[in-house]
Coordinates of C-alpha atoms and ligand atoms in Angstrom, one line a residue:
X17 CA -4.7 -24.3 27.5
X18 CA -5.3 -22.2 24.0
X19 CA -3.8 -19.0 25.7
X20 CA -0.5 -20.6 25.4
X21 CA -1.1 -21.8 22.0
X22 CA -2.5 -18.3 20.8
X23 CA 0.6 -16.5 22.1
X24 CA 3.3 -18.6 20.7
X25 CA 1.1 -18.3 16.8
X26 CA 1.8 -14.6 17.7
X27 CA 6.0 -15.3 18.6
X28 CA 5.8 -17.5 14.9
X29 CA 4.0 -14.8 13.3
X30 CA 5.9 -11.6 14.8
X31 CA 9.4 -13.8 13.9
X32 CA 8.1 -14.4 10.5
X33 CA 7.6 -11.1 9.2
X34 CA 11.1 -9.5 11.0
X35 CA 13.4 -12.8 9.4
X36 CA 13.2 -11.1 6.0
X37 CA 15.1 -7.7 7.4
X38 CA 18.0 -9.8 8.5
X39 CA 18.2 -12.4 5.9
X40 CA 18.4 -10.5 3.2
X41 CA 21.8 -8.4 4.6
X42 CA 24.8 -9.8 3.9
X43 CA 27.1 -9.0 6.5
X44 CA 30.2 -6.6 6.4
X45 CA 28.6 -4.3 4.0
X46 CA 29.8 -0.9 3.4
X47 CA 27.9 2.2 2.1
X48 CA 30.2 2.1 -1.4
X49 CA 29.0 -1.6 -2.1
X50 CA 25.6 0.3 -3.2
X51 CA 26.9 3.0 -4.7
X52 CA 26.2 3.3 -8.6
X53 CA 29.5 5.8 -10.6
X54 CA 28.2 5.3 -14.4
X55 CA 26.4 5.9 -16.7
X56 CA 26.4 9.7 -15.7
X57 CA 23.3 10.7 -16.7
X58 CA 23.3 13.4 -19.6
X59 CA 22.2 16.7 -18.7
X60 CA 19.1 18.8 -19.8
X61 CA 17.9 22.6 -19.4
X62 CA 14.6 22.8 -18.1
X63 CA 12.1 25.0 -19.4
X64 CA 10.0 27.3 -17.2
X65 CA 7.7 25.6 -15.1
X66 CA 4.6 26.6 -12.8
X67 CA 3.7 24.6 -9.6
X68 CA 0.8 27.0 -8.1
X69 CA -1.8 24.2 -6.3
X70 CA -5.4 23.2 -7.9
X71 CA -8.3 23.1 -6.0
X72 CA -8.3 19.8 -4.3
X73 CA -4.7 20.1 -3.2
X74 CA -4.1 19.7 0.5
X75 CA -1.7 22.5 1.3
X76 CA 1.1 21.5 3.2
X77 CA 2.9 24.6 3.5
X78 CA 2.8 27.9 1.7
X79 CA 5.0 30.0 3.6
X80 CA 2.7 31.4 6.5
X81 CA 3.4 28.7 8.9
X82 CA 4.9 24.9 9.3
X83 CA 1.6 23.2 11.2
X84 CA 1.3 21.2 9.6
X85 CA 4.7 19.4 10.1
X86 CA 6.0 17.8 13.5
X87 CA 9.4 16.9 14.3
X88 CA 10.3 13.5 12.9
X89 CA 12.1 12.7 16.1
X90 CA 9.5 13.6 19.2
X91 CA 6.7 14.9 16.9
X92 CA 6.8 18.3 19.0
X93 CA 6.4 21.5 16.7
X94 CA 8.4 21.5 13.7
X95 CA 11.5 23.6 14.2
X96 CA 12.9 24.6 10.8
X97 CA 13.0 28.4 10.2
X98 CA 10.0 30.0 8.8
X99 CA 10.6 33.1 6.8
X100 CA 10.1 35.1 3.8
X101 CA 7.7 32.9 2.7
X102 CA 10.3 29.9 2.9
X103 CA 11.6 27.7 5.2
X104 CA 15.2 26.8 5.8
X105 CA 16.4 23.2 6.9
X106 CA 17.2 23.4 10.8
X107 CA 19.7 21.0 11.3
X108 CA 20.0 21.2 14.6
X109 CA 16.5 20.3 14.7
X110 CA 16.4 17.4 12.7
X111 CA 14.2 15.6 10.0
X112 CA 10.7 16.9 10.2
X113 CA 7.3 15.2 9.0
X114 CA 3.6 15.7 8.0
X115 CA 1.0 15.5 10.7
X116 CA -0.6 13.9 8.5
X117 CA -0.5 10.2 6.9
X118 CA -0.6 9.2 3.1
X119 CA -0.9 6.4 1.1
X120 CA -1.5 7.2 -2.6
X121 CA -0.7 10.5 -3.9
X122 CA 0.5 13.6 -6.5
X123 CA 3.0 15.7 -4.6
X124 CA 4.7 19.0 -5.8
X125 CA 7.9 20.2 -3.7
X126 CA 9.8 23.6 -4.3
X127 CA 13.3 23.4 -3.4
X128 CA 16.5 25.9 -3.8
X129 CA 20.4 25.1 -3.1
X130 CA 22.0 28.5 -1.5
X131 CA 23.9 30.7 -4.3
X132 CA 26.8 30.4 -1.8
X133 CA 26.9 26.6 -1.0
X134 CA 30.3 24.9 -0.9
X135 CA 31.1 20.9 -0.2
X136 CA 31.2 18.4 -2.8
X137 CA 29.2 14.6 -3.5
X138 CA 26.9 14.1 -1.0
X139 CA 28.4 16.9 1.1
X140 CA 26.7 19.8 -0.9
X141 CA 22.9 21.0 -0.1
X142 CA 22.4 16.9 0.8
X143 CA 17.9 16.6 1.6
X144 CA 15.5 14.8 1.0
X145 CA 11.7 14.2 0.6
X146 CA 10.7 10.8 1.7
X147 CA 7.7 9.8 0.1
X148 CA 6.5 7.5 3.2
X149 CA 8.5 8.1 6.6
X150 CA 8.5 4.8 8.5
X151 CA 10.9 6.2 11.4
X152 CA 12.3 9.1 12.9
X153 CA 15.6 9.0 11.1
X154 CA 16.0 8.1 7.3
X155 CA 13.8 5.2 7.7
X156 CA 11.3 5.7 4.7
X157 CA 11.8 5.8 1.2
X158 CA 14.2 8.9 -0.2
X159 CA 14.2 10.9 -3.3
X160 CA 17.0 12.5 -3.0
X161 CA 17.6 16.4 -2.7
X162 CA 21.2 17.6 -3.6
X163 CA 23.0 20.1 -5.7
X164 CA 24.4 18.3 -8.5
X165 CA 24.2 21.2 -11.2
X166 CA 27.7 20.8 -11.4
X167 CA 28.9 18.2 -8.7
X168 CA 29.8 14.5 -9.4
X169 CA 28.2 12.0 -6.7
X170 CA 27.3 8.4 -7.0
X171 CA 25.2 8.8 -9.7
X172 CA 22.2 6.5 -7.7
X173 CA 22.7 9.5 -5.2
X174 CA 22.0 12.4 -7.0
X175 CA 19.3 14.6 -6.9
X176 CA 16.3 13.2 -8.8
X177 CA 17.4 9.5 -7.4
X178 CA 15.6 7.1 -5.4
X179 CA 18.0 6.9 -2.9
X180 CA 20.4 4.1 -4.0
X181 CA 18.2 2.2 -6.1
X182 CA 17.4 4.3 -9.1
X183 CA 19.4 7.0 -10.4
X184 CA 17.7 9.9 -12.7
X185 CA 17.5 9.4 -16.1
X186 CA 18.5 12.4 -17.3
X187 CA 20.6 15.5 -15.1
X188 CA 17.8 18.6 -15.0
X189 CA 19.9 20.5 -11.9
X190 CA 19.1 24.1 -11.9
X191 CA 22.0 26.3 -10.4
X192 CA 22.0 27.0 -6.8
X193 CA 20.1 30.2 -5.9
X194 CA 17.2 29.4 -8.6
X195 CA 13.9 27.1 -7.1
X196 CA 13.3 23.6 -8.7
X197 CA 10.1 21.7 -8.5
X198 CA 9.8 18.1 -8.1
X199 CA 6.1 16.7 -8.8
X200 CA 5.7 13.0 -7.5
X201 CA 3.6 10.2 -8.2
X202 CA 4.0 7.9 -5.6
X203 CA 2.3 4.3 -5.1
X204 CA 2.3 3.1 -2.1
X205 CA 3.5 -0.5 -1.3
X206 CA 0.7 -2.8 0.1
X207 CA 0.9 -5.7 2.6
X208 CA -0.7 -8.6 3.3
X209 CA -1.6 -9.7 7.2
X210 CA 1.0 -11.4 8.0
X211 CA 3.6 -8.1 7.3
X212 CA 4.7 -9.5 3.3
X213 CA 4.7 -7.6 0.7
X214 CA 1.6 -8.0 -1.4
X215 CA 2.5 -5.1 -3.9
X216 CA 5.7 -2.6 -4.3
X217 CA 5.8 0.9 -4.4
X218 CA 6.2 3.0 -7.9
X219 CA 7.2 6.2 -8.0
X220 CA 6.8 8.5 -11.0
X221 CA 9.1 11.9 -10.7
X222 CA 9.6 15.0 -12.6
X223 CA 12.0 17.5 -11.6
X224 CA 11.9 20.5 -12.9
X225 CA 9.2 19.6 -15.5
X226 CA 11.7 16.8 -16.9
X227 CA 10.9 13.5 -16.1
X228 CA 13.1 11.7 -14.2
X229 CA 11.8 8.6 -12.9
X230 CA 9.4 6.5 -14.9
X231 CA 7.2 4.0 -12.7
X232 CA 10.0 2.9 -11.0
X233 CA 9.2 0.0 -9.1
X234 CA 11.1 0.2 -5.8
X235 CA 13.2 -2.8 -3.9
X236 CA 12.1 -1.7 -0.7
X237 CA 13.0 1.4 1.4
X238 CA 16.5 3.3 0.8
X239 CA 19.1 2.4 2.7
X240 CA 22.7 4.0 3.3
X241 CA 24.3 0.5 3.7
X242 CA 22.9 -2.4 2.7
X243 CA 20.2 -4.0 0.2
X244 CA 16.8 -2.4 0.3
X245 CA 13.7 -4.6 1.6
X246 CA 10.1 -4.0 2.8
X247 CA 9.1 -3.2 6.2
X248 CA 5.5 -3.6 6.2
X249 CA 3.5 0.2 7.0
X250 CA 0.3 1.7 6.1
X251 CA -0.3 4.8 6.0
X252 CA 2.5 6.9 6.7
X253 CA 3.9 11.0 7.0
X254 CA 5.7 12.7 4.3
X255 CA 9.2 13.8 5.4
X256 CA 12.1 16.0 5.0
X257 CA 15.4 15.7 5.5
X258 CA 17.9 17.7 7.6
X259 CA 21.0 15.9 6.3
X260 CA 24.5 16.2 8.9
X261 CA 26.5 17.3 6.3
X262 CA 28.3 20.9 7.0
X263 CA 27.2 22.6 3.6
X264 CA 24.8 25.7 4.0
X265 CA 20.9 24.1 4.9
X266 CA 19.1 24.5 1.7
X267 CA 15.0 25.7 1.3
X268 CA 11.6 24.9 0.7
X269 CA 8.2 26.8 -0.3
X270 CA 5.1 25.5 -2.0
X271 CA 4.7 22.1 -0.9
X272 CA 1.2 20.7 -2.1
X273 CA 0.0 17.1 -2.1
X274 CA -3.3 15.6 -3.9
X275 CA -4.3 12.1 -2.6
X276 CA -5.1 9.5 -5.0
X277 CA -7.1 6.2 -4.7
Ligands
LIG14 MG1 19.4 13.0 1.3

């Protein structure tokens, strides 16, 4: 008679922790109801900056090879185009991932817009770098990647954003063609046993040596429609984004990451 009893505490439990994901979205939403116009953050020049890897970094790619990435979708070999010591967003291909899985860490990301790229808003060199990948799509949580050295975009949505929820606080675009850097210090969120959220995530950003995002503490994961909220993971894959947009695939070299307690 307890099997019964055990297996409906697991229906209670397994209901309890998926009721937040639908209470907390209003219906009818659209992806404008989260967008964010003003204040337009002011723009700065960065100075030179230097992102070469200390000794304890974990190297996640350096040009040779993409091992250590998977596709996001099948986790089969990455796909993106390795070359020159870059590699080029294959968007045919998809998102791709990190074998491996992080929780705490210091991440440094090299990224360049084409000289030639065309589009406009989030049509123009759109990517991504999400700091923990909790599904093969955008699930996860996104700082954004997109050229807005001179390109007006939801301002929540421009590169140096956490994907709708915070935008930069200052505009430190380089123009397409030249590499920028973004060095991350991302917290992980923590859950309790039951799947609620015990502690958020923070995330600390500089892009191109200019700091961007200070300790944000995050609502939950970034969403295209909706209001953000937790979905409870533990260690997850760093990911990039191949966005569908029609704008020329941008690049990425020197991708380092140091964990942290
Ligand atoms: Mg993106």
């Amino acid at each position: 008679m307890r099997k019964p009893l055990l297996t409906s505490l697991a229906v209670v439990s397994l209901l309890a922790m998926a009721a937040p994901v639908f209470a907390q979205q209003p219906t009818k939403m659209k992806p404008e109801d989260t967008e964010i116009w003003k204040p337009v953050p002011r723009v700065v020049t960065p100075g030179a900056t230097c992102g070469a890897p200390p000794s304890d970094a974990i190297i996640l790619f350096d040009g040779k090879n993409e091992d250590a990435w998977v596709s996001a979708q099948d986790h089969t070999p990455a796909k993106w185009i390795v070359s020159n010591g870059i590699f080029t967003v294959n968007k045919a291909a998809g998102n791709i991932e990190t074998k491996r899985r992080f929780k705490n860490y210091q991440l440094h990301v090299e990224w360049k817009i084409p000289s030639d790229i065309t589009g406009s808003s989030q049509a123009r060199g759109n990517s991504g770098v999400f700091l923990a990948s909790t599904g093969p799509g955008d699930d996860g949580y996104e700082l954004q990647v997109l050229d807005n050295y001179n390109n007006p975009t939801y301002v929540n949505g421009q590169a140096g954003s956490i994907y709708k929820q915070s935008p930069p606080l200052v505009n430190a675009n380089r123009k397409p063609g030249e590499w920028q850097t973004y060095d991350i210090v991302w917290t992980a969120p923590t859950f309790r046993s039951d799947g609620s959220l015990n502690t958020p995530a923070y995330v600390t950003v500089f892009f191109n040596g200019v700091l961007v995002q200070n300790h944000f503490q995050l609502k939950g994961q970034t969403l295209y429609i909706g209001k953000p909220f937790y979905k409870a993971y533990d260690r997850a894959p760093i990911k990039l984004q191949a966005h569908g947009d029609k704008s020329e695939p941008i690049s990425y070299r020197n991708i380092w990451v140091r964990e942290l307690p």
